[in-house]
């Protein structure tokens, strides 16, 4: 088994292997190009966005839908409103909304694969119960695009999901066991090399493993790196080691807010100073109800144009007012009854000499 970390390196190795097998007569010199489906491994979120698609891409349906059968491959022509316009193998065009069945198809590109008698192919999708994903088959002969296998089966004409099967990735090699393993890991694919990948690759062979690389020292360092996810408690040892080397975790400094000064607190607690005496003298004096009543009566008399009362009446009214004010103050001090009750009792004693109203002099009749 030939194992390599990346598909780019697998293709480079495959060309060298096929050239050697052709020279040895194991693989026929006569080969035919076959259009195969090369998956782009898009997620469902990418497939739901119609603007992501480009003309010339292929859609291979892995489930049956309302418009397409399982295993059918169509070509993307253009993006239309809320969907795509695709072309079937018979030439008919259909509008398709990818968001309605994102999990029912795979997105890829069409590429040309040269196949000859004696080649090994790796199947990359299931087709019924006869062909299983990951199976390696050998070509017996190929005529007009029809591939006959060495075990007597024939690949269906609509089945185009396969590639050369001379090398596999470490992930694809899981579950397989052979006598001898050839591991190819050049410096171009070191980014995909880690301890877990290396262990899976070398553990496929029962008897021996051969490793081919152009930088053994760098490969030795790469296979010690682990991409395994760790829990937080497992990182405590690493934290302790970093602390011994001087890398100490420091808590971020909190922003310090200076406390308010004492002077500000004293000013805040001080009471508002009293108003100046000169200002307080101009405040309006609050009148008693009797005083307000007398003021209203005076205003009514002036409005009606009545004459002013005689001096004797004024003096009597003034005395009565003083008596009412004294009675009001005494009753408020003793809290016997409200001021309005006092007013109602005192009011009948007030006698006003109101002459009959005169006619207005402003308008002549």
Short mmCIF file of C-alpha atoms in Angstrom, two decimals:
data_model
loop_
_atom_site.label_atom_id
_atom_site.label_comp_id
_atom_site.label_asym_id
_atom_site.label_seq_id
_atom_site.Cartn_x
_atom_site.Cartn_y
_atom_site.Cartn_z
CA UNK A 1 0.00 0.00 0.00
CA UNK A 2 1.23 3.45 -0.97
CA UNK A 3 0.22 6.18 1.52
CA UNK A 4 0.70 9.95 1.29
CA UNK A 5 -0.62 12.85 3.44
CA UNK A 6 -2.18 15.02 0.67
CA UNK A 7 -3.93 14.51 -2.67
CA UNK A 8 -1.53 16.85 -4.45
CA UNK A 9 1.36 14.60 -3.52
CA UNK A 10 -0.67 11.50 -4.40
CA UNK A 11 -1.16 12.78 -7.97
CA UNK A 12 2.57 13.43 -8.36
CA UNK A 13 3.43 9.96 -7.06
CA UNK A 14 0.78 8.35 -9.27
CA UNK A 15 2.34 9.78 -12.45
CA UNK A 16 5.71 8.26 -11.52
CA UNK A 17 4.19 4.92 -10.65
CA UNK A 18 2.13 4.67 -13.85
CA UNK A 19 5.15 5.60 -15.97
CA UNK A 20 7.16 2.80 -14.34
CA UNK A 21 4.33 0.27 -14.79
CA UNK A 22 3.93 1.23 -18.45
CA UNK A 23 7.60 0.74 -19.02
CA UNK A 24 7.36 -2.70 -17.41
CA UNK A 25 4.30 -3.69 -19.47
CA UNK A 26 1.99 -3.99 -16.47
CA UNK A 27 -0.18 -1.11 -17.70
CA UNK A 28 -1.12 -0.81 -21.35
CA UNK A 29 0.35 1.97 -23.40
CA UNK A 30 -3.07 2.60 -24.95
CA UNK A 31 -5.16 4.82 -22.70
CA UNK A 32 -8.39 6.78 -23.09
CA UNK A 33 -9.45 10.01 -21.35
CA UNK A 34 -12.53 9.72 -19.12
CA UNK A 35 -14.45 12.66 -17.61
CA UNK A 36 -14.70 12.15 -13.85
CA UNK A 37 -16.29 14.10 -11.03
CA UNK A 38 -13.85 15.77 -8.61
CA UNK A 39 -15.63 16.87 -5.41
CA UNK A 40 -14.97 20.29 -3.88
CA UNK A 41 -16.22 19.16 -0.45
CA UNK A 42 -18.59 22.09 0.06
CA UNK A 43 -20.65 22.44 3.21
CA UNK A 44 -24.45 22.71 3.21
CA UNK A 45 -24.18 26.43 3.99
CA UNK A 46 -22.07 26.99 0.88
CA UNK A 47 -24.41 24.95 -1.30
CA UNK A 48 -27.45 26.98 -0.19
CA UNK A 49 -25.91 30.21 -1.50
CA UNK A 50 -26.59 30.39 -5.23
CA UNK A 51 -24.01 33.17 -5.72
CA UNK A 52 -21.22 30.74 -4.80
CA UNK A 53 -21.69 28.64 -7.93
CA UNK A 54 -19.80 29.22 -11.15
CA UNK A 55 -20.65 28.14 -14.72
CA UNK A 56 -19.05 24.82 -15.61
CA UNK A 57 -19.29 23.28 -12.15
CA UNK A 58 -21.00 19.92 -11.70
CA UNK A 59 -23.73 18.80 -9.31
CA UNK A 60 -23.87 15.10 -8.47
CA UNK A 61 -27.04 14.00 -6.68
CA UNK A 62 -26.53 11.48 -3.92
CA UNK A 63 -30.28 11.37 -3.12
CA UNK A 64 -33.36 11.33 -5.29
CA UNK A 65 -35.21 14.66 -5.60
CA UNK A 66 -38.33 15.83 -7.43
CA UNK A 67 -36.37 16.68 -10.59
CA UNK A 68 -33.24 14.50 -10.44
CA UNK A 69 -32.45 10.84 -9.82
CA UNK A 70 -29.83 9.50 -7.49
CA UNK A 71 -26.39 9.38 -9.13
CA UNK A 72 -27.29 11.89 -11.85
CA UNK A 73 -24.74 14.60 -12.67
CA UNK A 74 -25.70 17.97 -14.16
CA UNK A 75 -23.73 21.01 -15.30
CA UNK A 76 -24.21 24.52 -13.92
CA UNK A 77 -24.97 27.02 -16.70
CA UNK A 78 -25.77 30.25 -14.84
CA UNK A 79 -27.21 31.69 -11.66
CA UNK A 80 -30.82 32.84 -12.00
CA UNK A 81 -33.25 34.42 -9.56
CA UNK A 82 -33.27 32.38 -6.34
CA UNK A 83 -31.52 29.43 -7.98
CA UNK A 84 -29.44 27.90 -10.76
CA UNK A 85 -29.97 26.85 -14.36
CA UNK A 86 -28.42 23.44 -15.01
CA UNK A 87 -28.06 21.15 -18.03
CA UNK A 88 -28.80 17.45 -18.00
CA UNK A 89 -26.66 14.88 -19.88
CA UNK A 90 -29.37 14.76 -22.63
CA UNK A 91 -29.02 18.53 -23.22
CA UNK A 92 -32.25 19.71 -21.55
CA UNK A 93 -32.08 22.71 -19.21
CA UNK A 94 -33.79 22.89 -15.82
CA UNK A 95 -34.03 25.58 -13.14
CA UNK A 96 -33.02 24.32 -9.71
CA UNK A 97 -33.09 25.93 -6.22
CA UNK A 98 -30.04 24.60 -4.34
CA UNK A 99 -31.28 25.82 -0.94
CA UNK A 100 -34.25 23.44 -1.13
CA UNK A 101 -32.07 20.29 -1.30
CA UNK A 102 -28.59 21.20 -0.10
CA UNK A 103 -28.04 17.79 1.52
CA UNK A 104 -29.08 15.91 -1.64
CA UNK A 105 -26.16 16.79 -3.93
CA UNK A 106 -22.41 17.33 -4.00
CA UNK A 107 -20.56 20.14 -5.78
CA UNK A 108 -17.46 19.45 -7.85
CA UNK A 109 -15.64 19.95 -11.09
CA UNK A 110 -15.17 17.82 -14.15
CA UNK A 111 -11.62 16.75 -14.94
CA UNK A 112 -10.03 14.39 -17.41
CA UNK A 113 -8.57 11.11 -16.12
CA UNK A 114 -6.50 8.89 -18.37
CA UNK A 115 -7.34 5.21 -17.93
CA UNK A 116 -5.62 2.20 -19.50
CA UNK A 117 -5.92 -1.54 -19.18
CA UNK A 118 -4.14 -2.72 -16.05
CA UNK A 119 -4.76 0.51 -14.10
CA UNK A 120 -6.03 0.45 -10.53
CA UNK A 121 -8.99 2.71 -9.73
CA UNK A 122 -10.28 3.95 -6.38
CA UNK A 123 -14.06 4.34 -6.16
CA UNK A 124 -15.07 7.52 -4.31
CA UNK A 125 -18.84 7.02 -4.04
CA UNK A 126 -21.40 4.29 -3.63
CA UNK A 127 -23.43 3.04 -6.57
CA UNK A 128 -26.14 0.66 -5.46
CA UNK A 129 -24.87 -2.44 -3.68
CA UNK A 130 -22.36 -3.45 -6.34
CA UNK A 131 -19.84 -0.62 -5.96
CA UNK A 132 -18.76 0.66 -2.54
CA UNK A 133 -16.97 3.89 -1.67
CA UNK A 134 -13.26 3.27 -1.01
CA UNK A 135 -13.09 0.06 -3.05
CA UNK A 136 -10.05 -0.56 -5.30
CA UNK A 137 -10.70 -2.21 -8.66
CA UNK A 138 -8.45 -3.13 -11.60
CA UNK A 139 -9.24 -2.32 -15.22
CA UNK A 140 -9.32 -5.24 -17.64
CA UNK A 141 -10.09 -3.21 -20.75
CA UNK A 142 -11.60 0.10 -21.83
CA UNK A 143 -13.49 0.70 -25.07
CA UNK A 144 -15.33 3.92 -25.99
CA UNK A 145 -15.43 5.01 -22.39
CA UNK A 146 -16.85 1.69 -21.13
CA UNK A 147 -14.61 0.28 -18.38
CA UNK A 148 -14.60 -3.47 -17.83
CA UNK A 149 -13.07 -4.69 -14.58
CA UNK A 150 -10.86 -7.68 -13.96
CA UNK A 151 -13.47 -9.28 -11.67
CA UNK A 152 -16.05 -9.37 -14.49
CA UNK A 153 -18.05 -6.29 -13.54
CA UNK A 154 -18.50 -3.20 -15.68
CA UNK A 155 -18.69 0.32 -14.36
CA UNK A 156 -22.04 1.98 -15.23
CA UNK A 157 -21.86 4.69 -17.86
CA UNK A 158 -23.29 7.30 -15.46
CA UNK A 159 -20.83 6.43 -12.70
CA UNK A 160 -17.91 8.88 -12.89
CA UNK A 161 -16.75 9.27 -9.30
CA UNK A 162 -13.38 7.55 -9.18
CA UNK A 163 -9.66 8.22 -9.54
CA UNK A 164 -6.41 6.31 -9.81
CA UNK A 165 -5.99 3.92 -6.93
CA UNK A 166 -2.24 3.61 -6.57
CA UNK A 167 -2.00 5.73 -3.43
CA UNK A 168 -4.39 6.70 -0.68
CA UNK A 169 -4.40 9.26 2.09
CA UNK A 170 -3.79 8.35 5.72
CA UNK A 171 -7.44 8.93 6.47
CA UNK A 172 -8.57 6.59 3.66
CA UNK A 173 -6.14 3.88 4.77
CA UNK A 174 -7.82 3.42 8.15
CA UNK A 175 -9.23 -0.06 8.58
CA UNK A 176 -6.92 -1.62 5.98
CA UNK A 177 -4.02 -3.97 6.77
CA UNK A 178 -1.35 -5.10 4.28
CA UNK A 179 2.04 -6.78 4.46
CA UNK A 180 4.06 -3.78 3.29
CA UNK A 181 3.44 -0.02 3.40
CA UNK A 182 5.21 2.69 1.40
CA UNK A 183 4.84 6.11 3.06
CA UNK A 184 5.70 9.15 0.92
CA UNK A 185 5.95 12.45 2.81
CA UNK A 186 7.90 15.25 1.15
CA UNK A 187 8.50 18.72 2.56
CA UNK A 188 5.59 20.04 0.45
CA UNK A 189 3.12 18.04 2.52
CA UNK A 190 4.64 18.51 5.99
CA UNK A 191 1.79 20.86 6.91
CA UNK A 192 -0.52 17.82 6.99
CA UNK A 193 1.90 15.63 8.96
CA UNK A 194 1.38 15.09 12.69
CA UNK A 195 1.74 12.32 15.25
CA UNK A 196 -1.76 10.90 14.75
CA UNK A 197 -1.49 10.86 10.93
CA UNK A 198 1.95 9.25 11.05
CA UNK A 199 0.81 6.52 13.44
CA UNK A 200 -2.16 5.60 11.23
CA UNK A 201 0.07 5.40 8.15
CA UNK A 202 2.82 3.17 9.55
CA UNK A 203 0.42 0.89 11.46
CA UNK A 204 -1.17 -0.41 8.22
CA UNK A 205 1.74 -2.78 7.50
CA UNK A 206 2.16 -6.14 9.18
CA UNK A 207 5.79 -6.81 8.22
CA UNK A 208 7.58 -3.66 7.12
CA UNK A 209 7.19 0.06 6.38
CA UNK A 210 9.29 2.15 3.98
CA UNK A 211 9.34 5.94 4.45
CA UNK A 212 10.38 8.26 1.60
CA UNK A 213 11.10 11.94 2.32
CA UNK A 214 13.43 14.74 1.25
CA UNK A 215 13.96 16.16 4.79
CA UNK A 216 14.24 13.50 7.50
CA UNK A 217 15.12 15.92 10.31
CA UNK A 218 12.10 18.13 9.72
CA UNK A 219 9.88 15.07 9.37
CA UNK A 220 11.14 13.77 12.74
CA UNK A 221 10.12 17.04 14.37
CA UNK A 222 6.73 17.11 12.65
CA UNK A 223 5.73 13.62 13.80
CA UNK A 224 6.17 14.71 17.43
CA UNK A 225 3.49 17.38 17.08
CA UNK A 226 0.01 16.38 18.14
CA UNK A 227 -3.25 17.80 16.83
CA UNK A 228 -5.34 16.02 19.41
CA UNK A 229 -7.70 18.28 21.29
CA UNK A 230 -7.03 18.49 25.01
CA UNK A 231 -9.17 19.35 27.97
CA UNK A 232 -8.38 22.34 30.15
CA UNK A 233 -7.10 20.16 33.01
CA UNK A 234 -4.61 18.51 30.64
CA UNK A 235 -2.98 21.88 29.92
CA UNK A 236 -2.05 22.46 33.57
CA UNK A 237 1.28 20.61 33.13
CA UNK A 238 2.13 22.83 30.17
CA UNK A 239 1.28 25.89 32.21
CA UNK A 240 3.54 24.74 35.04
CA UNK A 241 6.42 24.16 32.62
CA UNK A 242 5.99 27.64 31.13
CA UNK A 243 5.94 29.12 34.63
CA UNK A 244 9.31 27.47 35.37
CA UNK A 245 10.73 29.13 32.26
CA UNK A 246 9.52 32.52 33.41
CA UNK A 247 6.29 32.76 31.46
CA UNK A 248 3.96 33.68 34.31
CA UNK A 249 0.36 34.50 33.64
CA UNK A 250 -0.55 37.88 34.99
CA UNK A 251 -4.03 39.09 35.57
CA UNK A 252 -4.94 42.19 33.56
CA UNK A 253 -4.63 45.37 35.60
CA UNK A 254 -8.00 46.76 36.50
CA UNK A 255 -8.57 50.43 35.86
CA UNK A 256 -8.13 52.34 39.09
CA UNK A 257 -10.66 55.10 39.75
CA UNK A 258 -9.29 57.69 42.18
CA UNK A 259 -11.56 58.30 45.20
CA UNK A 260 -13.18 61.72 45.44
CA UNK A 261 -11.23 64.26 47.43
CA UNK A 262 -12.27 65.32 50.93
CA UNK A 263 -12.94 68.86 49.81
CA UNK A 264 -15.48 67.65 47.27
CA UNK A 265 -17.25 65.58 49.89
CA UNK A 266 -17.40 68.53 52.27
CA UNK A 267 -18.81 70.80 49.60
CA UNK A 268 -21.35 68.15 48.66
CA UNK A 269 -22.62 67.84 52.22
CA UNK A 270 -22.92 71.58 52.83
CA UNK A 271 -26.42 73.00 52.95
CA UNK A 272 -27.58 75.63 50.54
CA UNK A 273 -27.09 79.10 52.05
CA UNK A 274 -30.18 81.15 52.98
CA UNK A 275 -31.41 83.84 50.70
CA UNK A 276 -30.29 87.41 51.40
CA UNK A 277 -32.50 89.47 53.73
CA UNK A 278 -33.13 92.10 51.08
CA UNK A 279 -34.62 89.48 48.83
CA UNK A 280 -36.75 87.92 51.55
CA UNK A 281 -38.38 91.29 52.31
CA UNK A 282 -39.99 91.39 48.88
CA UNK A 283 -41.78 88.10 49.26
CA UNK A 284 -45.59 88.35 49.02
CA UNK A 285 -47.35 88.07 52.39
CA UNK A 286 -49.88 85.28 52.57
CA UNK A 287 -53.41 86.67 53.29
CA UNK A 288 -56.03 85.15 55.53
CA UNK A 289 -59.34 84.06 53.98
CA UNK A 290 -61.14 87.08 55.47
CA UNK A 291 -58.53 89.43 54.02
CA UNK A 292 -58.83 87.81 50.63
CA UNK A 293 -62.65 88.18 50.83
CA UNK A 294 -62.39 91.87 51.62
CA UNK A 295 -59.96 92.34 48.75
CA UNK A 296 -62.34 90.60 46.37
CA UNK A 297 -65.25 92.80 47.51
CA UNK A 298 -63.15 95.92 46.95
CA UNK A 299 -62.21 94.78 43.48
CA UNK A 300 -65.87 94.12 42.64
CA UNK A 301 -66.89 97.58 43.83
CA UNK A 302 -64.22 99.19 41.70
CA UNK A 303 -65.27 97.15 38.70
CA UNK A 304 -68.93 98.25 39.12
CA UNK A 305 -67.91 101.88 39.51
CA UNK A 306 -69.35 102.23 43.03
CA UNK A 307 -68.43 105.03 45.38
CA UNK A 308 -66.11 104.52 48.23
CA UNK A 309 -67.69 103.99 51.59
CA UNK A 310 -67.78 106.77 54.14
CA UNK A 311 -65.01 107.15 56.62
CA UNK A 312 -67.19 105.89 59.45
CA UNK A 313 -68.09 102.78 57.62
CA UNK A 314 -64.40 102.25 56.81
CA UNK A 315 -63.46 102.51 60.42
CA UNK A 316 -66.21 100.07 61.46
CA UNK A 317 -65.20 97.63 58.76
CA UNK A 318 -61.56 97.93 59.83
CA UNK A 319 -62.45 97.20 63.46
CA UNK A 320 -64.54 94.23 62.45
CA UNK A 321 -61.66 92.97 60.32
CA UNK A 322 -59.22 93.28 63.21
CA UNK A 323 -61.62 91.39 65.46
CA UNK A 324 -61.98 88.64 62.85
CA UNK A 325 -58.18 88.40 62.45
CA UNK A 326 -57.71 88.09 66.22
CA UNK A 327 -60.43 85.42 66.43
CA UNK A 328 -58.89 83.61 63.46
CA UNK A 329 -55.40 83.56 65.01
CA UNK A 330 -56.74 82.33 68.36
CA UNK A 331 -58.76 79.57 66.71
CA UNK A 332 -55.80 78.43 64.61
CA UNK A 333 -53.60 78.30 67.72
CA UNK A 334 -56.13 76.23 69.65
CA UNK A 335 -57.00 74.10 66.57
CA UNK A 336 -60.71 74.24 67.41
CA UNK A 337 -62.18 74.62 63.95
CA UNK A 338 -61.07 75.48 60.41
CA UNK A 339 -60.67 79.06 59.35
CA UNK A 340 -63.54 78.83 56.90
CA UNK A 341 -66.02 78.13 59.74
CA UNK A 342 -64.83 81.28 61.52
CA UNK A 343 -65.35 83.22 58.36
CA UNK A 344 -68.88 81.91 57.95
CA UNK A 345 -69.79 82.94 61.50
CA UNK A 346 -68.20 86.40 61.35
CA UNK A 347 -69.44 87.36 57.89
CA UNK A 348 -73.07 88.24 58.93
CA UNK A 349 -71.74 90.91 61.36
CA UNK A 350 -70.10 92.83 58.49
CA UNK A 351 -72.49 95.54 57.20
CA UNK A 352 -71.68 97.32 54.02
CA UNK A 353 -73.63 100.39 52.86
CA UNK A 354 -73.80 99.71 49.16
CA UNK A 355 -75.65 102.38 47.19
CA UNK A 356 -77.69 101.43 44.15
CA UNK A 357 -75.63 100.90 41.00
CA UNK A 358 -75.28 103.73 38.52
CA UNK A 359 -75.49 103.54 34.82
CA UNK A 360 -72.29 103.60 32.75
CA UNK A 361 -71.36 107.06 31.58
CA UNK A 362 -69.47 105.80 28.60
CA UNK A 363 -72.49 105.11 26.41
CA UNK A 364 -75.35 107.60 26.04
CA UNK A 365 -78.93 106.39 25.62
#
